[in-house]
Short mmCIF file of N, CA and C in Angstrom, two decimals:
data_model
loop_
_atom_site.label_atom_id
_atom_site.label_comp_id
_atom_site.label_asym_id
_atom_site.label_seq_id
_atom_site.Cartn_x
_atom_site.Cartn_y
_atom_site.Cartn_z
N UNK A 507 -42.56 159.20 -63.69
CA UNK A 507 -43.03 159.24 -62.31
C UNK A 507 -43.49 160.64 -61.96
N UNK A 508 -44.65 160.65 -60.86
CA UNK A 508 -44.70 161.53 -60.50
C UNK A 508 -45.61 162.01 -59.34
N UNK A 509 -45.06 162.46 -58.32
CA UNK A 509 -45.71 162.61 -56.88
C UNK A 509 -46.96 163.60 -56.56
N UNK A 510 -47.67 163.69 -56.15
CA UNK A 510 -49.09 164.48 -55.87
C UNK A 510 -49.43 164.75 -54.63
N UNK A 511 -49.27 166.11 -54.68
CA UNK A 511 -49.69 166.47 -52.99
C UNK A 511 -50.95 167.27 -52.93
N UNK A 512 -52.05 166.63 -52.02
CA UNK A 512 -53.43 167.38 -52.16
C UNK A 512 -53.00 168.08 -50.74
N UNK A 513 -54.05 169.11 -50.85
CA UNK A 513 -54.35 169.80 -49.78
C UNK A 513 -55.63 170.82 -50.18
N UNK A 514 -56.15 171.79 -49.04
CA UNK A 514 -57.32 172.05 -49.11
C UNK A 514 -58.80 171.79 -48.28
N UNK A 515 -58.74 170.08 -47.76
CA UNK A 515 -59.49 169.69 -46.75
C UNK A 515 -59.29 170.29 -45.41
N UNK A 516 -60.81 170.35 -45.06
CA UNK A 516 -61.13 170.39 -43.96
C UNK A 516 -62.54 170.30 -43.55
N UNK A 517 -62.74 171.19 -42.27
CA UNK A 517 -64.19 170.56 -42.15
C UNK A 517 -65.38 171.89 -42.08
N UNK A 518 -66.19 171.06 -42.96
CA UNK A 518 -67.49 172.47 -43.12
C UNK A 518 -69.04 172.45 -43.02
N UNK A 519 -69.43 173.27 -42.71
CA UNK A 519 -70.83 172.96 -42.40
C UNK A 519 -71.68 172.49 -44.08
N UNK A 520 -72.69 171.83 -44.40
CA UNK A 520 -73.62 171.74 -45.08
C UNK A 520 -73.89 173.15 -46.10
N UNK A 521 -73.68 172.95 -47.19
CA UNK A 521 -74.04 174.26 -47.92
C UNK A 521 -72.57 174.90 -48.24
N UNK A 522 -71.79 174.76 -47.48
CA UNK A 522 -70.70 175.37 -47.76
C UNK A 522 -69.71 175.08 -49.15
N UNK A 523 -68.64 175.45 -49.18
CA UNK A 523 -67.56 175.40 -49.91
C UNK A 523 -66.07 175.28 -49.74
N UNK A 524 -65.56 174.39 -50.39
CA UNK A 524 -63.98 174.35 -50.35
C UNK A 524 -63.37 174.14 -51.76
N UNK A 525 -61.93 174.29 -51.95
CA UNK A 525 -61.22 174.45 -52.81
C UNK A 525 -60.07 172.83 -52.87
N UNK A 526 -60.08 172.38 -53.05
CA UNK A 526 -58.82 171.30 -52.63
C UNK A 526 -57.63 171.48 -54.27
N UNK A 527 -56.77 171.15 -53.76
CA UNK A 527 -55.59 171.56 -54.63
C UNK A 527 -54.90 170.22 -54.54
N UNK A 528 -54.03 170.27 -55.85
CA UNK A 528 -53.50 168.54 -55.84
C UNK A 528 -51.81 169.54 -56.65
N UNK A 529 -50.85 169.11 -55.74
CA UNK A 529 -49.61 169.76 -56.40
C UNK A 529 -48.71 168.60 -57.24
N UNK A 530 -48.04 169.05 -58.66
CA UNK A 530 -47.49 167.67 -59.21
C UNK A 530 -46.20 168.14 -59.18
N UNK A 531 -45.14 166.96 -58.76
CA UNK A 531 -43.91 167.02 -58.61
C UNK A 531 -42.87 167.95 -60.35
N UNK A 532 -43.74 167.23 -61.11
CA UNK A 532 -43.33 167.67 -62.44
C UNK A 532 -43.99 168.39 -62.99
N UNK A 533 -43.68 168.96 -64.07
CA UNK A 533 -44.79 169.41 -65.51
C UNK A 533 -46.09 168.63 -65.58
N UNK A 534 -47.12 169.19 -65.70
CA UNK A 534 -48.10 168.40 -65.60
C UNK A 534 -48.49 168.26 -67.39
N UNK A 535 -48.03 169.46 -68.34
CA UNK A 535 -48.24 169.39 -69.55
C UNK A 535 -48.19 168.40 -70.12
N UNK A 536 -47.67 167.24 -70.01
CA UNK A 536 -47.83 165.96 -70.68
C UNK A 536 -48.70 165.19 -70.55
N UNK A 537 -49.34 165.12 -69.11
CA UNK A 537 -50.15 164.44 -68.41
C UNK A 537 -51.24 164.21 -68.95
N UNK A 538 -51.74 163.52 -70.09
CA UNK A 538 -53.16 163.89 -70.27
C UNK A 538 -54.36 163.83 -69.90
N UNK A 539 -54.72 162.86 -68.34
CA UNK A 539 -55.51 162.95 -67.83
C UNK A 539 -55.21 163.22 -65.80
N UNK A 540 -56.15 164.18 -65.66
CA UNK A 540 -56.34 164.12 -64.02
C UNK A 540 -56.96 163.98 -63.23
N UNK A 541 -57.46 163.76 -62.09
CA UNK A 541 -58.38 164.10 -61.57
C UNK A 541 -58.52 163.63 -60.09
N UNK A 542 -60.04 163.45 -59.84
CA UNK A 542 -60.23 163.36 -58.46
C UNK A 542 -61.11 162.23 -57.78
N UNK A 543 -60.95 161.52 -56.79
CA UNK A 543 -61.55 160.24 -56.28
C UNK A 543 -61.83 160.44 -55.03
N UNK A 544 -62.80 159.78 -54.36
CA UNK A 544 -62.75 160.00 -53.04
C UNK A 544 -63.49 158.36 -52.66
N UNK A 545 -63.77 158.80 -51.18
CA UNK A 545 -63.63 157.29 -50.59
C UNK A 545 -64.03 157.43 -49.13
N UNK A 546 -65.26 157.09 -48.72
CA UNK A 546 -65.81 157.55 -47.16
C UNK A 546 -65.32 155.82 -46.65
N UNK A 547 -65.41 156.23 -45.39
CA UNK A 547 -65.53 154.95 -44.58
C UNK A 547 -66.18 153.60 -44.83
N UNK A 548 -66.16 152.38 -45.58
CA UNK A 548 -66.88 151.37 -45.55
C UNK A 548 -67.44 151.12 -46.59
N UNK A 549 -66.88 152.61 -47.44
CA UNK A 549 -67.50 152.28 -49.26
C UNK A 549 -66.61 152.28 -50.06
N UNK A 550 -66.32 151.67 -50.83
CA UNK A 550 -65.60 151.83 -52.50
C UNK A 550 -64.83 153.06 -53.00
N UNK A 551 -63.45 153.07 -53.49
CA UNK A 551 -63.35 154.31 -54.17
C UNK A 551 -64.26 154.75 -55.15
N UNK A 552 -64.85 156.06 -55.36
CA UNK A 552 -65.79 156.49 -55.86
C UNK A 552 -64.73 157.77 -56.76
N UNK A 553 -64.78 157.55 -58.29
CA UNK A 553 -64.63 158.50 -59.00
C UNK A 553 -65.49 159.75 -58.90
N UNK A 554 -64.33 161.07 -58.92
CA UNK A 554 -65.51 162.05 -58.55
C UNK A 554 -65.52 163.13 -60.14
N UNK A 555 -64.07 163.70 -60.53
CA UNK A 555 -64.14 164.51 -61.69
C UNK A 555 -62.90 164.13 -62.60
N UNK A 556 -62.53 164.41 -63.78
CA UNK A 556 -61.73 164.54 -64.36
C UNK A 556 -61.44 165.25 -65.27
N UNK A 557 -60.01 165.93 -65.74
CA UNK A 557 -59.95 166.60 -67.16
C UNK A 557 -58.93 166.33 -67.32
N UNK A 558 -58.76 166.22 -69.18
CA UNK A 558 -57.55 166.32 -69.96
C UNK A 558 -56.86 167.65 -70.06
N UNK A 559 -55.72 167.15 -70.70
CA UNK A 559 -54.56 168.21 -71.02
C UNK A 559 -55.95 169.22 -72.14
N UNK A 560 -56.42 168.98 -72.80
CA UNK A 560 -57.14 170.27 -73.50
C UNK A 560 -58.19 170.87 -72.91
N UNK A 561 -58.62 170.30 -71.31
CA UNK A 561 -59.57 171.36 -71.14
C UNK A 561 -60.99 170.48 -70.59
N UNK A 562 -60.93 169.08 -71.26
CA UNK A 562 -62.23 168.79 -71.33
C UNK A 562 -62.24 167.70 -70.01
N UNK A 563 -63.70 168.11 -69.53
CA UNK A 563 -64.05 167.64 -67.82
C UNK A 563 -65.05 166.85 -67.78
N UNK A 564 -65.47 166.11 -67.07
CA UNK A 564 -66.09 164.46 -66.85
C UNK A 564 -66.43 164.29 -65.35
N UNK A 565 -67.58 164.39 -64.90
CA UNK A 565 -68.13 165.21 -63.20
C UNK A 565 -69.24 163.16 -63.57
N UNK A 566 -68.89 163.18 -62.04
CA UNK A 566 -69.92 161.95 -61.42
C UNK A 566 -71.51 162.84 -61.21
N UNK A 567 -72.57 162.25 -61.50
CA UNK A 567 -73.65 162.32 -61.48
C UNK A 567 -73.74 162.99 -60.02
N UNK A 568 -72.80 162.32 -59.22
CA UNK A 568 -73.34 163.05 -57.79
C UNK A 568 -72.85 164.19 -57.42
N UNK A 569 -72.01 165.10 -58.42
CA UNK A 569 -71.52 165.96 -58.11
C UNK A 569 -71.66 166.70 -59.65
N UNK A 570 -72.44 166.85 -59.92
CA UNK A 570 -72.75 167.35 -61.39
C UNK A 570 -73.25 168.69 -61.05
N UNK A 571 -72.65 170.00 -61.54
CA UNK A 571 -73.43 171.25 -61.23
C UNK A 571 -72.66 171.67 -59.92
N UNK A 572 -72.25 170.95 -58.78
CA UNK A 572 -71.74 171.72 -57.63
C UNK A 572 -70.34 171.41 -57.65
N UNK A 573 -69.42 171.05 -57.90
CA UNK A 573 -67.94 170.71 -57.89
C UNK A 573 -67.54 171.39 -59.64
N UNK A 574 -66.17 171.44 -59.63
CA UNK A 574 -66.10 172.28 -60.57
C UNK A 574 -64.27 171.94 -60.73
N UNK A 575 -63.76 170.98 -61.79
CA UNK A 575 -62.59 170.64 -61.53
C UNK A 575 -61.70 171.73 -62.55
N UNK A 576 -60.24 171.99 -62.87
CA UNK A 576 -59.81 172.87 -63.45
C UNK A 576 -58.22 172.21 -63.39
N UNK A 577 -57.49 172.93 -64.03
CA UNK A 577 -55.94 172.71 -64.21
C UNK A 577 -55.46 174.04 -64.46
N UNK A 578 -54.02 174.07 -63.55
CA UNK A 578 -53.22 175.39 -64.65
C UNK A 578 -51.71 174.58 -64.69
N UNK A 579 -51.47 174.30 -65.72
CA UNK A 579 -50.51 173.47 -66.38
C UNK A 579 -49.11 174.82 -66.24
N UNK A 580 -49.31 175.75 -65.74
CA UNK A 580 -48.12 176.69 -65.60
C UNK A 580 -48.00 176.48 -63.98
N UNK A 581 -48.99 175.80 -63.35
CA UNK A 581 -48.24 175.91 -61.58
C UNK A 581 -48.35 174.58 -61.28
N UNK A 582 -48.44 173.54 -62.45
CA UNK A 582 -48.25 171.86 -62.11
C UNK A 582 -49.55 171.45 -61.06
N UNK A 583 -50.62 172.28 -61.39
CA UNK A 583 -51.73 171.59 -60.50
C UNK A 583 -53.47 171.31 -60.93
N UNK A 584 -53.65 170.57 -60.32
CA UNK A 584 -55.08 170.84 -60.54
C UNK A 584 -56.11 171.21 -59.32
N UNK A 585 -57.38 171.69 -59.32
CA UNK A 585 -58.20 171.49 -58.38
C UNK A 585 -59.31 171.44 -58.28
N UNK A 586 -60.13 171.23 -57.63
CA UNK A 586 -61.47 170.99 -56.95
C UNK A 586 -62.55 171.86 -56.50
N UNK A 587 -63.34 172.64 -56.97
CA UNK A 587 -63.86 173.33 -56.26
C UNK A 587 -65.52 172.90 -56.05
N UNK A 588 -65.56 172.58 -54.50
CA UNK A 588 -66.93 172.08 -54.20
C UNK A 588 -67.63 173.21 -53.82
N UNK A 589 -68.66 173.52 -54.36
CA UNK A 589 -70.03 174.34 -53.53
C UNK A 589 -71.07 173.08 -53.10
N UNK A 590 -71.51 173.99 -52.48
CA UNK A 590 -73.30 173.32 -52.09
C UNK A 590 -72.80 171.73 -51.29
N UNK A 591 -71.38 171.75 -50.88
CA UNK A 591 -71.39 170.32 -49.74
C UNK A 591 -72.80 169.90 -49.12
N UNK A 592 -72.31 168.54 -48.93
CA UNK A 592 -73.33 167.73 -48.37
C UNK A 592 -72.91 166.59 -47.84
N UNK A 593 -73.54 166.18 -46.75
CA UNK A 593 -72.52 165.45 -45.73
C UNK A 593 -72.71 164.30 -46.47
N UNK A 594 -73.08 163.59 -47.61
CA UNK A 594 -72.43 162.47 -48.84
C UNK A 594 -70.72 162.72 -49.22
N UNK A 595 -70.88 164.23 -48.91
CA UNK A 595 -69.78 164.53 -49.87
C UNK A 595 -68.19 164.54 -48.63
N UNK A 596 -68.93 163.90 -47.70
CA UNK A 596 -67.47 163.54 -46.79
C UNK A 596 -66.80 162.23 -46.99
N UNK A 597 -65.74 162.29 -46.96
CA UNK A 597 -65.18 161.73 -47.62
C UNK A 597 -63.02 162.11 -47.67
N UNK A 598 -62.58 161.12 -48.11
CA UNK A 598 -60.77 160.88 -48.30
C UNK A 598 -60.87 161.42 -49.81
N UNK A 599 -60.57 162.73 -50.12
CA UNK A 599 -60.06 162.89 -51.56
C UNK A 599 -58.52 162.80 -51.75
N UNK A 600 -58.77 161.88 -53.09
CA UNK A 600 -57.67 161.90 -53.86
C UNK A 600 -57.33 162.45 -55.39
N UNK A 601 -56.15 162.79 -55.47
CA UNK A 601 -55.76 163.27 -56.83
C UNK A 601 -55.03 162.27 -57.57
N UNK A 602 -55.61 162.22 -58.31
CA UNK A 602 -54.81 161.18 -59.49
C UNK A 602 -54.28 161.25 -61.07
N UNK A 603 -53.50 160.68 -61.80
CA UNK A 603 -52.50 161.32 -63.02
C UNK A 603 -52.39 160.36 -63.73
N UNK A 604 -53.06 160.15 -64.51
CA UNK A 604 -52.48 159.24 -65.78
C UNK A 604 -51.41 159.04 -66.77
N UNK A 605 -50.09 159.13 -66.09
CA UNK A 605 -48.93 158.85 -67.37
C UNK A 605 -48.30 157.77 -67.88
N UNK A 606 -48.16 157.94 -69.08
CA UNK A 606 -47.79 156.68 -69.34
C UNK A 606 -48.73 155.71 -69.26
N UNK A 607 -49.69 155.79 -69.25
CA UNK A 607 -50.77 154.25 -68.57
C UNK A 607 -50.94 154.13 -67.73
N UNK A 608 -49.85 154.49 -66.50
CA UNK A 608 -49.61 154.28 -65.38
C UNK A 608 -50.56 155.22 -64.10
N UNK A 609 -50.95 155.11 -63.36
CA UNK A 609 -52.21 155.73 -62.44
C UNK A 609 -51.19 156.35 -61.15
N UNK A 610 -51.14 157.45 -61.36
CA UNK A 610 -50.50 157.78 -59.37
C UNK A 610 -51.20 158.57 -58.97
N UNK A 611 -50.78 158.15 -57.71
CA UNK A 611 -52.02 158.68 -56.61
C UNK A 611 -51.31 159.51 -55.74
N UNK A 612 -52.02 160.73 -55.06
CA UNK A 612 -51.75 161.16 -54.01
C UNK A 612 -52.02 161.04 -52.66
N UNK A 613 -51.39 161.23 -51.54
CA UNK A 613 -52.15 160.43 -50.06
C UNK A 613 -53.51 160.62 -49.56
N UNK A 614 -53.94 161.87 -50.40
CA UNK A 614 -55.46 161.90 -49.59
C UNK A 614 -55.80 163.33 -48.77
N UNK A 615 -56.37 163.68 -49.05
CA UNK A 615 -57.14 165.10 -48.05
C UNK A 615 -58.46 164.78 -47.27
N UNK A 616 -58.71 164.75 -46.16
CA UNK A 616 -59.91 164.94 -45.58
C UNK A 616 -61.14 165.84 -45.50
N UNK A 617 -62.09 165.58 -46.29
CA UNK A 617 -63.26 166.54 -46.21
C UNK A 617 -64.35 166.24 -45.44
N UNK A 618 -64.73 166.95 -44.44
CA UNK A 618 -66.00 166.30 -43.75
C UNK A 618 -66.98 167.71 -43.81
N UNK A 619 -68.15 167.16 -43.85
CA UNK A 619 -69.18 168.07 -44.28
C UNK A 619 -70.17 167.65 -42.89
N UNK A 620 -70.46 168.71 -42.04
CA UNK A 620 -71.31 168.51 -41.14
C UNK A 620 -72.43 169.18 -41.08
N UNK A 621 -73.62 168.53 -40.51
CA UNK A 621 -75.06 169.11 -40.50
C UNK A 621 -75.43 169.63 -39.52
#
């Protein structure tokens, strides 16, 4: 098991940047996959990035080049770093952990990107 606390959201103009952070209750060193989802009003969860325990990262087409995901397996976290927002990119992020097979989720951060 293991619990996930994002934080980081808030709200920013167009062009801007934020950082979102996802904290894991445990060691994340085992974990071999992480990452990030989000989810606007009235649409589908939408996969946004992911990386394994070695490093290697996996970005959605719509965020290819401006988001930038990372891990440090010594402070149990991963995070997010968006440049170049765009009010697409508002949205409920979530952090998510693959152990065991098993998928956990964290409650969600709010990002809104305004024009």
């Amino acid at each position: 098991q293991v619990q996930l606390v994002e934080s980081g959201g808030g709200l920013v103009q167009v062009g801007g940047s934020l950082r979102l952070s996802c904290a894991a209750s445990r060691s994340i060193f085992g974990i071999n996959v992480m990452g990030w989802y989000r989810q606007s009003p009235g649409k589908q969860r939408e996969w946004v990035a992911s990386i394994t325990n070695s490093g290697s990262t996996n970005y959605a087409n719509s965020v290819k080049g401006r988001f930038t995901i990372s891990r440090d397996n010594a402070k149990n976290s991963v995070y997010l770093q968006m440049n170049s927002l765009k009010p697409d990119d508002t949205a409920v992020y979530y952090c998510y952990a693959v152990l065991n097979v098993l998928s956990h989720w964290g409650q969600g951060t709010q990002v809104t990107v305004s024009s």
